[in-house]
Coordinates of C-alpha atoms and ligand atoms in Angstrom, one line a residue:
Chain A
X180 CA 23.6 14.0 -30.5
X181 CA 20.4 15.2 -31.8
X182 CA 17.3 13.1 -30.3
X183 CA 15.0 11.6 -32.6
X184 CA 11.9 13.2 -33.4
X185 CA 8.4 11.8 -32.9
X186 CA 5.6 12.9 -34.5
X187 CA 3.1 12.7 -31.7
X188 CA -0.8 14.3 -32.9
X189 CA -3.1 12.2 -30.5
X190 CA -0.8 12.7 -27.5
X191 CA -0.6 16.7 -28.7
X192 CA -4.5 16.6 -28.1
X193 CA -3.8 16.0 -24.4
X194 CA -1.9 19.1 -23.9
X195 CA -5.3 21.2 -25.1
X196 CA -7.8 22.9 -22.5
X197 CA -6.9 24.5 -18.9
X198 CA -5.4 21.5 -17.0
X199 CA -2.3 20.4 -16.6
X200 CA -1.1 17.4 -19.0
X201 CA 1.3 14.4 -19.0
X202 CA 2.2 15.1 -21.8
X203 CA 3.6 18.2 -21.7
X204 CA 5.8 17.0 -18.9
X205 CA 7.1 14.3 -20.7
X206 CA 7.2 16.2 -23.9
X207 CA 9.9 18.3 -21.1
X208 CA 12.1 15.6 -20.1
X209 CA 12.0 14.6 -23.7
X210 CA 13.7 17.6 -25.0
X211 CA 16.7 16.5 -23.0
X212 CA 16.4 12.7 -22.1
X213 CA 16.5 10.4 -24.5
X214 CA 14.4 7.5 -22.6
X215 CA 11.4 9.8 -22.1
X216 CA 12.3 11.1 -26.3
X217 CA 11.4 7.1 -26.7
X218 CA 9.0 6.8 -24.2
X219 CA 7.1 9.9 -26.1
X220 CA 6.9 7.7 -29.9
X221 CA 6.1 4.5 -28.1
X222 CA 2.8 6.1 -25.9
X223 CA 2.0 7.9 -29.2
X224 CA 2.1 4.7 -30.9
X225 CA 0.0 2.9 -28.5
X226 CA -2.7 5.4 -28.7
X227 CA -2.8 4.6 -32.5
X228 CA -2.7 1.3 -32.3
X229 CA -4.4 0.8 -29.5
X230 CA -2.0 -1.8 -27.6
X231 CA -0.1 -1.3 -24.8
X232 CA 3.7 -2.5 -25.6
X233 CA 4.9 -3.2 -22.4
X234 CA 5.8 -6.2 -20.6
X235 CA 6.8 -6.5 -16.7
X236 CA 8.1 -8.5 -14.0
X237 CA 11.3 -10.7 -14.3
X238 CA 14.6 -10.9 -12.4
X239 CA 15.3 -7.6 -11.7
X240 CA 16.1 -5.3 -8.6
X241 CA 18.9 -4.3 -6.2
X242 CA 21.1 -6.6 -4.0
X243 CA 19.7 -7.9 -1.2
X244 CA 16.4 -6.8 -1.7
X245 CA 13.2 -8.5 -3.8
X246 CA 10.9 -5.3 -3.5
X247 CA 11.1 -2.1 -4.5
X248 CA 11.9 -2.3 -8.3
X249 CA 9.2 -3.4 -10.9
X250 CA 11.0 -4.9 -14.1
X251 CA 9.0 -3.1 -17.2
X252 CA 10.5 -3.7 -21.0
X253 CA 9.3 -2.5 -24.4
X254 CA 8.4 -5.8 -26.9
X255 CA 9.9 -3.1 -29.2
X256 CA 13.1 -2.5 -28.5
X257 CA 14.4 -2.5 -32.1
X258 CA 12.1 0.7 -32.7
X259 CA 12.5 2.3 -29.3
X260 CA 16.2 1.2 -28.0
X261 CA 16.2 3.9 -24.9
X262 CA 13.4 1.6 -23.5
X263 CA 14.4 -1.6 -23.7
X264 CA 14.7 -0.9 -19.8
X265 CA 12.1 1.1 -18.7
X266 CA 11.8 -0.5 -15.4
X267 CA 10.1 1.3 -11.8
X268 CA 11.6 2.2 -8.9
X269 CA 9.5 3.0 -5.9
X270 CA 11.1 5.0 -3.3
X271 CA 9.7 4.8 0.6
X272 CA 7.8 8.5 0.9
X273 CA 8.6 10.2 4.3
X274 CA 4.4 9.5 6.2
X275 CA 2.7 12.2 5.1
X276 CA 4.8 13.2 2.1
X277 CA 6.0 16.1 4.1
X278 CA 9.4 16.9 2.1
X279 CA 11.9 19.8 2.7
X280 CA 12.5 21.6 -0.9
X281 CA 16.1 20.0 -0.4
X282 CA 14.6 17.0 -0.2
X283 CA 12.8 17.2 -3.2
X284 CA 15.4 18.6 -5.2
X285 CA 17.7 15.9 -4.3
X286 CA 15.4 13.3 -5.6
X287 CA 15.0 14.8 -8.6
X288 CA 18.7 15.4 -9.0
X289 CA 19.7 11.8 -8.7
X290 CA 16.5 10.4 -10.8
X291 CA 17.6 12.8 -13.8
X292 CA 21.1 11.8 -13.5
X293 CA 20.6 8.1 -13.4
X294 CA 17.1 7.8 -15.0
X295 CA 14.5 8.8 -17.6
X296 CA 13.9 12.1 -15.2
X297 CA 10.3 11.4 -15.2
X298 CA 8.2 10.7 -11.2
X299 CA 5.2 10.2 -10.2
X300 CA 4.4 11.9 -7.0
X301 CA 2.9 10.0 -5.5
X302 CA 2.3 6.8 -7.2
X303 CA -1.3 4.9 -5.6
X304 CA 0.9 3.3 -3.1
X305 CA 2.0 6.2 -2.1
X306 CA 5.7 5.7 -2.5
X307 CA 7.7 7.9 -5.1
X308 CA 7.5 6.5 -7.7
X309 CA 10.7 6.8 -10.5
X310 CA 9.6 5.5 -14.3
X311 CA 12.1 4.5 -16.4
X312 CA 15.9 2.8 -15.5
X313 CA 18.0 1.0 -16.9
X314 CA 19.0 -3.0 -15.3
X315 CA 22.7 -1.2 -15.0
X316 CA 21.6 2.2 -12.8
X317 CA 19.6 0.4 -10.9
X318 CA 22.2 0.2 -8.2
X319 CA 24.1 3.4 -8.6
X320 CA 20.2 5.3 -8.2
X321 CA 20.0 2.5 -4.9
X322 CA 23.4 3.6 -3.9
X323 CA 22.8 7.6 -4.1
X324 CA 19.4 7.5 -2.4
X325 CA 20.4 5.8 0.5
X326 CA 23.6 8.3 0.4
X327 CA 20.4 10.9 0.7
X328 CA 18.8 9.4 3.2
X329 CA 16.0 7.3 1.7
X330 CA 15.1 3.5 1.1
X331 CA 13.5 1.7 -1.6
X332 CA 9.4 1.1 -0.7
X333 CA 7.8 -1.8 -1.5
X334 CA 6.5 -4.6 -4.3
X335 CA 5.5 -7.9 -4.9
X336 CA 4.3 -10.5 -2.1
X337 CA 5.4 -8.3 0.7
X338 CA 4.8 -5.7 2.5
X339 CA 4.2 -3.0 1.0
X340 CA 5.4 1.0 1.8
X341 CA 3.0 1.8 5.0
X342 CA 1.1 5.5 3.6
X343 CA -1.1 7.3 5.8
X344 CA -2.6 10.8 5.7
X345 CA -1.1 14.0 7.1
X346 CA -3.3 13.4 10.3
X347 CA -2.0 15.5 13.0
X348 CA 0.9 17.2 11.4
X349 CA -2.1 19.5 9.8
X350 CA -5.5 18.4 10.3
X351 CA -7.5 19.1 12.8
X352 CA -9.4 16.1 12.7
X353 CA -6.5 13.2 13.7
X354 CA -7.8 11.0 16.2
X355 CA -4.6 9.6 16.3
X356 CA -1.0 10.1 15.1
X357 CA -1.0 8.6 12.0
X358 CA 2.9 9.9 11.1
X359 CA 4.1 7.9 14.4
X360 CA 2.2 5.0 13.9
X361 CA 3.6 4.6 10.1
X362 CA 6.8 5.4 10.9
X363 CA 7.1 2.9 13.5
X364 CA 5.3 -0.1 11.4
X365 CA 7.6 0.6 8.5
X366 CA 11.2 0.8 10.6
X367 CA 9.0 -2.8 12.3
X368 CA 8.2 -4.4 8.9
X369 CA 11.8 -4.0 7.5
X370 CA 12.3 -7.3 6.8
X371 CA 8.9 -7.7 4.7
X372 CA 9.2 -4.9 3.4
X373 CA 12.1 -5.7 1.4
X374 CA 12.3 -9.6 1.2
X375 CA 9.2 -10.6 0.2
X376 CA 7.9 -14.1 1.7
X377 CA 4.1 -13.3 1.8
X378 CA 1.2 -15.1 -0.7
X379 CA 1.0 -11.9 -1.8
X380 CA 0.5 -8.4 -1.4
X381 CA 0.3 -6.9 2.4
X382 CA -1.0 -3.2 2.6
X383 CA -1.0 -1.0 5.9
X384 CA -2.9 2.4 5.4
X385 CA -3.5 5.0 8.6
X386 CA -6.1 7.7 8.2
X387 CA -6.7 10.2 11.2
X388 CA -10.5 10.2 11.1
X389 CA -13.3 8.5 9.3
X390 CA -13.0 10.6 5.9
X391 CA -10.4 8.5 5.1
X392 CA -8.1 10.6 3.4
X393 CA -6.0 7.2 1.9
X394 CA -8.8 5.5 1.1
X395 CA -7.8 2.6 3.4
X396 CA -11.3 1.3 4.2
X397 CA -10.9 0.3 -0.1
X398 CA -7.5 -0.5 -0.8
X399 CA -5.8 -1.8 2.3
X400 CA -5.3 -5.1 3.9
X401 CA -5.4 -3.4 7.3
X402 CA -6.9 0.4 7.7
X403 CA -6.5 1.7 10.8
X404 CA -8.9 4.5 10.9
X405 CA -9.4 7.4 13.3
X406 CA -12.3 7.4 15.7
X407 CA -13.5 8.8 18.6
X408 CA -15.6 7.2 21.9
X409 CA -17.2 9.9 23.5
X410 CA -19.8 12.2 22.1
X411 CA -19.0 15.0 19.4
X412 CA -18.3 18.6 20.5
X413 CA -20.7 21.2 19.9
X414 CA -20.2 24.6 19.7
X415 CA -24.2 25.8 19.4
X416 CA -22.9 29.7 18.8
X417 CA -20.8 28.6 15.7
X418 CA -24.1 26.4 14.8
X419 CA -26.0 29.3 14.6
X420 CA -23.6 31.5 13.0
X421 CA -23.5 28.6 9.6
X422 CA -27.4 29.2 10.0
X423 CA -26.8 33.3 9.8
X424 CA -24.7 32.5 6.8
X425 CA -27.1 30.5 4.9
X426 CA -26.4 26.9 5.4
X427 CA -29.5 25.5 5.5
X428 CA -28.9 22.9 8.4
X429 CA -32.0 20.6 7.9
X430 CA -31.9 19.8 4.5
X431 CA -27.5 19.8 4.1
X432 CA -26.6 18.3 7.6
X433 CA -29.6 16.7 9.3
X434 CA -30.9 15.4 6.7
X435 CA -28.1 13.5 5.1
X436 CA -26.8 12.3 8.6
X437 CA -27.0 8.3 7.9
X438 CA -27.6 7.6 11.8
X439 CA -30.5 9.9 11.9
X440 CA -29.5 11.0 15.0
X441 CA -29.7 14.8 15.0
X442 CA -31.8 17.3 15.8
X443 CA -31.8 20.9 15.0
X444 CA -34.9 23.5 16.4
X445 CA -33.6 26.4 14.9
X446 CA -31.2 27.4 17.9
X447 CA -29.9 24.2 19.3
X448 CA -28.3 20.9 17.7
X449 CA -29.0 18.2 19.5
X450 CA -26.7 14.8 18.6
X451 CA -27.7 11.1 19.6
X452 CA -24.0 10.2 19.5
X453 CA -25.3 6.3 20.9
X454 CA -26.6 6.0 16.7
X455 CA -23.9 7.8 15.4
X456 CA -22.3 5.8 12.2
X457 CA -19.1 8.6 12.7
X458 CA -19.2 9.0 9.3
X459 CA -18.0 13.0 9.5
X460 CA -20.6 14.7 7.0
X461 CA -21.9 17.1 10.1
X462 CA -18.3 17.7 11.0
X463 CA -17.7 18.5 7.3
X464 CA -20.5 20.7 6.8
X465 CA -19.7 22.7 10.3
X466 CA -16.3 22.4 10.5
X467 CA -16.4 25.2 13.0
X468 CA -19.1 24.4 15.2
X469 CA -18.3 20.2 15.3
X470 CA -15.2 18.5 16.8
X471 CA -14.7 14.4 16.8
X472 CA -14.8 14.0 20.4
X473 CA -11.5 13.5 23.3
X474 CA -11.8 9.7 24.0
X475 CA -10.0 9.2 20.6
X476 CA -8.1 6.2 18.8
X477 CA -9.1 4.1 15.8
X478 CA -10.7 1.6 14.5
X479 CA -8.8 -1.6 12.9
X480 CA -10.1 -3.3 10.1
X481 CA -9.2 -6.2 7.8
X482 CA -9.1 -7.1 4.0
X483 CA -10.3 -4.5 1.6
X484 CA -8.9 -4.7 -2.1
X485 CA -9.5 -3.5 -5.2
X486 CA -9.6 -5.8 -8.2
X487 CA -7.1 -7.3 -9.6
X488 CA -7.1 -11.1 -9.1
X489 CA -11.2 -11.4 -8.1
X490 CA -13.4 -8.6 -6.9
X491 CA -13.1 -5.3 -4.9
X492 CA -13.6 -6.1 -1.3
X493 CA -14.5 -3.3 1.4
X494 CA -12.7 -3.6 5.3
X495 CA -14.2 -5.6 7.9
X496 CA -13.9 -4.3 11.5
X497 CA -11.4 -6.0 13.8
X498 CA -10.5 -4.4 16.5
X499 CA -13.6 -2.0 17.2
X500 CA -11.5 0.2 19.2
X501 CA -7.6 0.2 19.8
X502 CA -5.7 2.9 21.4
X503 CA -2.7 3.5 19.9
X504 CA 0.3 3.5 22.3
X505 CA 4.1 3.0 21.4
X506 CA 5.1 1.0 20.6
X507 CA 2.2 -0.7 19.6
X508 CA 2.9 -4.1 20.7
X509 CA -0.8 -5.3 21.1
X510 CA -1.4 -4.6 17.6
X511 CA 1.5 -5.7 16.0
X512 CA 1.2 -9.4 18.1
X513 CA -1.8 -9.6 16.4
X514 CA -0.2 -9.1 13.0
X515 CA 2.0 -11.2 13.3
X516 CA -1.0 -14.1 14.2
X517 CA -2.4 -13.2 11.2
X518 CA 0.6 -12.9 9.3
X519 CA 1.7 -16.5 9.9
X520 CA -2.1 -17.8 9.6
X521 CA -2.4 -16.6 6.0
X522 CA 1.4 -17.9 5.0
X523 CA 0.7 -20.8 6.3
X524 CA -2.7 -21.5 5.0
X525 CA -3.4 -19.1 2.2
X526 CA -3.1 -19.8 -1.7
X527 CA -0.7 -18.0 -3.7
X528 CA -1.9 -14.6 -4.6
X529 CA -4.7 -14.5 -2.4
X530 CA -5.0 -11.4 -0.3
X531 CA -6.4 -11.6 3.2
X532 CA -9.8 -10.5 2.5
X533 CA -9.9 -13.3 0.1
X534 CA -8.4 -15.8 2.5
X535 CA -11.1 -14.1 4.6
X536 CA -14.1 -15.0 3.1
X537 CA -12.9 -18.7 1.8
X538 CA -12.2 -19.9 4.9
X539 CA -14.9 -17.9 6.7
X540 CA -14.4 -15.2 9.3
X541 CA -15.8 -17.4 12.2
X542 CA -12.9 -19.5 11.5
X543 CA -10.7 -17.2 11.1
X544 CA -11.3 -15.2 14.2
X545 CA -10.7 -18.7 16.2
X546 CA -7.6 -19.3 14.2
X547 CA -6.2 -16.2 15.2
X548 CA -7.7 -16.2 18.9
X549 CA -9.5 -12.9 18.8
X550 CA -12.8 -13.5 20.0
X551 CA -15.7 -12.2 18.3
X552 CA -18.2 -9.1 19.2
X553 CA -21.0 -7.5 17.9
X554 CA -18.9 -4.4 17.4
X555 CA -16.9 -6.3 14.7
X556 CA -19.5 -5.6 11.5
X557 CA -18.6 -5.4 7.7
X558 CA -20.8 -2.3 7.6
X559 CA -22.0 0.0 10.1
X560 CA -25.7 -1.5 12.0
X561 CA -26.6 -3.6 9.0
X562 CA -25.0 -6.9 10.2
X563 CA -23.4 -8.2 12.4
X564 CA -21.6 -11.0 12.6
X565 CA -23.1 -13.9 15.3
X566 CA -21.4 -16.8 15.6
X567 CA -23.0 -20.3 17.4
X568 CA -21.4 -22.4 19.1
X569 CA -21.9 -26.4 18.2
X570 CA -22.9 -26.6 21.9
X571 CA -25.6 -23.8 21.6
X572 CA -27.4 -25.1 18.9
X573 CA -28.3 -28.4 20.1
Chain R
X195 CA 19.8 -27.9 15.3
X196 CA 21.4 -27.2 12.0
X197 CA 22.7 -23.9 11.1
X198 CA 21.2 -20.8 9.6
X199 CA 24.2 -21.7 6.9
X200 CA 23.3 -25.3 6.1
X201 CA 19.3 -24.3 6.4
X202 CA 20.7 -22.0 3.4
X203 CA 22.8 -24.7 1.3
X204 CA 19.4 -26.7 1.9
X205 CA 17.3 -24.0 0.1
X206 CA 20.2 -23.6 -2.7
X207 CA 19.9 -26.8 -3.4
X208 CA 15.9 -27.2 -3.6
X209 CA 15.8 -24.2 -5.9
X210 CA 18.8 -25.5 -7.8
X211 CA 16.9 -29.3 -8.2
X212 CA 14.2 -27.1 -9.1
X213 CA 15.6 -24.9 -11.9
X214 CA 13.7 -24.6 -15.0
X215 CA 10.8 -27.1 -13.9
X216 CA 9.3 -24.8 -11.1
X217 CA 9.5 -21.7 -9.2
X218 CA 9.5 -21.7 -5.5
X219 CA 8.0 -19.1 -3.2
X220 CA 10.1 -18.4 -0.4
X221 CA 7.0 -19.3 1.7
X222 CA 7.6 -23.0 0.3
X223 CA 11.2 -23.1 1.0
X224 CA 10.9 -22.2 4.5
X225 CA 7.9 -24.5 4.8
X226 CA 10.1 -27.3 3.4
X227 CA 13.2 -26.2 5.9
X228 CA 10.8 -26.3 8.8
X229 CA 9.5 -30.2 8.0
X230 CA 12.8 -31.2 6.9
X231 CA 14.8 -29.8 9.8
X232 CA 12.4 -29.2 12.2
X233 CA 14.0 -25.7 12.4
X234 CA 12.2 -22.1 13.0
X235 CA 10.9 -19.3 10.9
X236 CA 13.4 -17.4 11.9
X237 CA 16.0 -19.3 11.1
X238 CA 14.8 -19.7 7.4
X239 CA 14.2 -16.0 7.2
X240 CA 18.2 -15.6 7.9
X241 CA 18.9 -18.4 5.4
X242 CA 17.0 -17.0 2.6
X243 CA 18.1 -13.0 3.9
X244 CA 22.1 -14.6 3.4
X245 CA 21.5 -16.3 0.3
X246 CA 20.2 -13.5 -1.3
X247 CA 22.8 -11.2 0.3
X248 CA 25.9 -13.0 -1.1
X249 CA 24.1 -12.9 -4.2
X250 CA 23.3 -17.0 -4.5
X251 CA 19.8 -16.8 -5.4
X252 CA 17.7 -13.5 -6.1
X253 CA 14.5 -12.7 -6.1
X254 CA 12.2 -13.1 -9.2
X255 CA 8.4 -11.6 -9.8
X256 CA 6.2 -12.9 -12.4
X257 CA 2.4 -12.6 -10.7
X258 CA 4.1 -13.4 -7.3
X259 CA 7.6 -13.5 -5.7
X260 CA 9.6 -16.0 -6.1
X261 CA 13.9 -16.8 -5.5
X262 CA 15.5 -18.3 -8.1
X263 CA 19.4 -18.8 -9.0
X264 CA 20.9 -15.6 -10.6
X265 CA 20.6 -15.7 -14.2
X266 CA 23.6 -16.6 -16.2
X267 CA 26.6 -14.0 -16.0
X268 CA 25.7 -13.0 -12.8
X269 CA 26.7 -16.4 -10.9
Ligands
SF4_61 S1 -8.2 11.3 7.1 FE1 -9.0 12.7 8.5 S2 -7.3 13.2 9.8 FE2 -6.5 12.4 8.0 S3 -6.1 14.2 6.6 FE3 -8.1 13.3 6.1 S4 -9.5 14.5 7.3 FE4 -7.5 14.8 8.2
SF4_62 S1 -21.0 11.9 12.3 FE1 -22.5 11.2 10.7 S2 -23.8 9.8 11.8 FE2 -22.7 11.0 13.3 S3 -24.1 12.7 13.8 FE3 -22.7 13.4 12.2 S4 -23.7 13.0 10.3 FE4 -24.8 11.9 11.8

C-alpha cells in the first residue's frame, strides 16, 4: 500500500546547507515505514503550529520490569494513526559504546522489524535509544534483544543506565578504568535499574580524567572522575619542541592555568602541582609533553543536575580520593547509605543534590557517617565546607 | 516473620484499597510493609519484584514511578 504523502516545506529547510539533517533520515525510514511516514506530517505540523503533540508516561513497558520504556502517544491519532503508539525504548549501551558492526547491525535489524526503524545513538543518557513502538511489539523487540544479547537501560525513579567515557580502552588520559567500573555497577544495580523504588531519578557517570568527557560533574547524581595524586609528568624536550612549533606557551598555557601554578623561562616548565586545580588545559594544550601523573584514581562527587524540577546543580566532592579496586565494595557501601538515607527521607521527585541542600550537607554527611574534610569543596579552593561542633562554639 | 508472599498480598491489597484515589510509590508500600510487619527491605523488594513478575500489579510513570493494578483486560 502506498504511504501517505506529507507535504513537509519547513522540515525541507532543515535538509539545506553542509550538515547532516534529521530530517533527511527520517524523510529515509519514511519512504518505507509507515510510523516515521506519520511521524514526518505530525513534526511538520508542529513546526507550523508551533505545539508539540505529544503526550508521555502511562502504564506501559515489558514484564517484569518498570524502566526501560517511556510511554509517548500522539493527541492526534485520528490524523496520524501510525503514531498513536510512538512510545521509547532505551536499550543498555555496551560502556563506552564500543559495538562490533554485527552488533550494530543487529540492533538495527530488530528495531526496523518491530519498530518505526528510527535510533538515536546515543540518546543523553547514553543508552540506545529506539523512537517509536507500538504497546503490542513492545515485548517481541524485548524478547529479540535479549535473544542478541542486550537488556533494556533505564527510566523513571531508578537507576538509571550507568555511561562512562571510553577511558582506557583509547585514551590516554584514564586515571582509571572507567569500562570495568561501569560494567560492574550496572551488573550490581540490577535490581534498580529495572524496578524502580527510588524518589526519583539516580544517575552514575564515570569519566577517566578531569575533562569529563560525560559531562558528569553537570548531569549526574554521582561522577566519579579521574584524577591523579602525584605531580604531573613533564617531558621538558617535547615542551620545547610545541615552543619550536609556535605554541606560544605563556599566553596559551600559563596563562590560562586557573591554579597559577606554572612557570615557563623559555627552556624549562616548572609546575607547582601543591596549587594545581587538575583541571587538564596544560595537558590539553601539550598533549605530548604533559602526562596526569602515576598515583592515579578519582574523585567522587555527589548531586549535580540539570533542570528539570528546580535549578541546575554542579557536583560536590565526596570522596576526595578513592582508588578504585574490584569489586568496589567501599564505594558501593556507601551507596547504599546514601541510597536508603534519601528513600527514606527525601520528597518525591527530589534528586540528591536537592535533598542535599534542603537538609544541609553537614547533616547529611552525619546521616550517612562520612566524616567531613577540607578536601570535600563544591568548587576547587573557593570554599570549603567547615563544620562546628555545638561543643566548639560555646 | 511473615512471608515474602503474604508481604505481597499485603501490597496488593493496599494498592487495590487504593485504586483510583491515589498512586503509591513503591517506596511507600515497602515503608508501610516495614511498620506494619516489622519486616526488611529486602523482603519488600521480593514482594513487589513477584508481584510484578506474575503480572498482579505493574509499574506506572506519570512524573514518578509508581505500581498500580494492570489496567482492565490485562488482569
Ligand atoms: S574523560 Fe578523560 S579519560 Fe575519558 S575520554 Fe575524556 S579525556 Fe579520555
Ligand atoms: S592542570 Fe590546570 S591547574 Fe594544573 S598546572 Fe595544568 S593548567 Fe594549571
Amino acid at each position: 500500500m502506498a504511504l501517505k504523502e506529507h507535504k513537509t516545506p519547513l522540515l525541507d529547510e532543515l535538509e539545506k546547507g553542509e550538515w547532516p539533517s534529521f530530517v533527511t533520515e527520517i524523510k529515509n525510514c519514511a519512504s518505507k515505514n509507515e510510523m516515521s511516514n506519520d511521524l514526518l506530517g505530525l513534526l511538520e505540523k508542529s513546526y507550523r503550529e508551533r505545539i508539540g503533540f505529544w503526550k508521555h508516561g502511562g502504564i506501559v513497558g515489558v514484564m517484569g520490569y518498570g524502566g526501560g520504556v517511556i510511554g509517548r502517544y500522539t493527541q492526534l491519532p485520528e490524523e496520524y494513526p501510525n503514531i498513536e503508539h510512538f512510545h521509547t525504548m532505551r536499550v543498555n549501551q555496551p560502556s563506552g559504546w564500543l559495538y562490533t558492526s554485527d552488533a550494530l547491525r543487529k540492533l538495527c535489524d530488530i528495531w526496523e522489524k518491530h519498530g518505526s526503524g528510527l535510533t538515536n545513538m546515543h540518546g543523553s543518557t547514553g543508552d540506545i535509544v529506539f523512537l517509536g513502538c507500538t504497546t503490542d511489539d513492545l515485548e517481541p523487540t524485548f524478547a529479540d534483544l535479549t535473544e542478541a544479547g542486550f537488556d533494556l537501560g533505564g527510566s523513571g525513579s531508578d537507576v538509571r543506565t550507568p555511561s562512562c567515557c571510553i577511558g582506557p580502552a583509547r585514551c590516554e588520559w584514564a586515571c582509571y578504568d572507567t569500562l570495568a567500573v561501569t560494567y560492574d555497577f550496572t551488573m550490581h544495580y540490577q535490581d534498580e535499574l529495572h524496578r524502580p523504588a527510588f524518589p526519583y531519578k539516580w544517575k552514575f557517570k564515570m569519566s577517566g580524567c578531569p575533562n569529563d568527557c560525560v559531562a558528569s560533574v553537570a548531569r549526574a547524581d554521582i561522577s566519579i572522575i579521574g584524577t591523579w595524586q602525584d605531580d604531573i609528568r613533564i617531558d621538558q624536550d617535547s615542551v620545547g619542541e610545541y615552543s619550536d612549533n609556535g605554541l606560544d606557551i605563556l599566553r596559551d598555557v600559563i596563562m590560562n592555568c586557573p591554579g597559577k601554578c606554572m612557570e615557563w623561562d623559555g627552556k624549562t616548565l616548572e609546575i607547582d602541582n601543591k596549587t594545581c586545580r587538575h583541571c587538564m588545559h596544560c595537558i590539553n594544550a601539550m598533549p605530548k609533553a604533559l602526562r596526569p601523573g602515576t598515583d592515579t584514581g578519582a574523585v567522587v562527587l555527589i548531586g549535580s543536575k540539570a533542570p528539570i524540577v528546580e535549578g541546575a546543580i554542579i557536583s560536590s566532592v565526596l570522596v576526595p580520593f578513592w582508588k578504585p579496586e574490584p569489586p568496589y565494595d567501599d564505594l558501593k557501601d556507601l551507596m547504599d547509605e546514601i541510597i536508603d538515607l534519601w528513600c527514606e527521607e527525601g520528597k518525591a521527585r527530589e534528586r540528591i543534590g536537592e535533598f542535599i541542600q534542603r537538609v544541609g550537607m553537614g547533616n547529611f554527611l552525619d546521616a550517612i557517617g562520612l566524616e567531613p574534610e577540607p578536601a570535600m569543596v563544591a568548587y576547587p579552593r573557593d570554599n570549603p565546607y567547615v563544620f562546628y561542633e555545638d561543643a566548639e562554639e560555646e | 516473620m511473615p512471608s515474602v508472599d503474604e508481604i505481597a498480598d499485603g501490597m496488593y491489597k493496599m494498592v487495590q484499597d487504593a485504586q483510583g484515589q491515589k498512586k503509591l510509590k513503591p517506596t511507600g508500600l515497602q515503608k508501610a510493609m516495614m511498620e506494619m510487619y516489622g519486616v526488611d527491605k529486602k523482603t519488600c523488594k521480593l514482594a513487589i519484584r513477584a508481584l510484578v513478575d506474575n503480572g498482579r500489579l505493574v509499574y506506572s510513570y506519570f512524573g514518578g514511578s509508581f505500581l498500580e493494578l494492570p489496567p482492565d483486560g490485562d488482569k
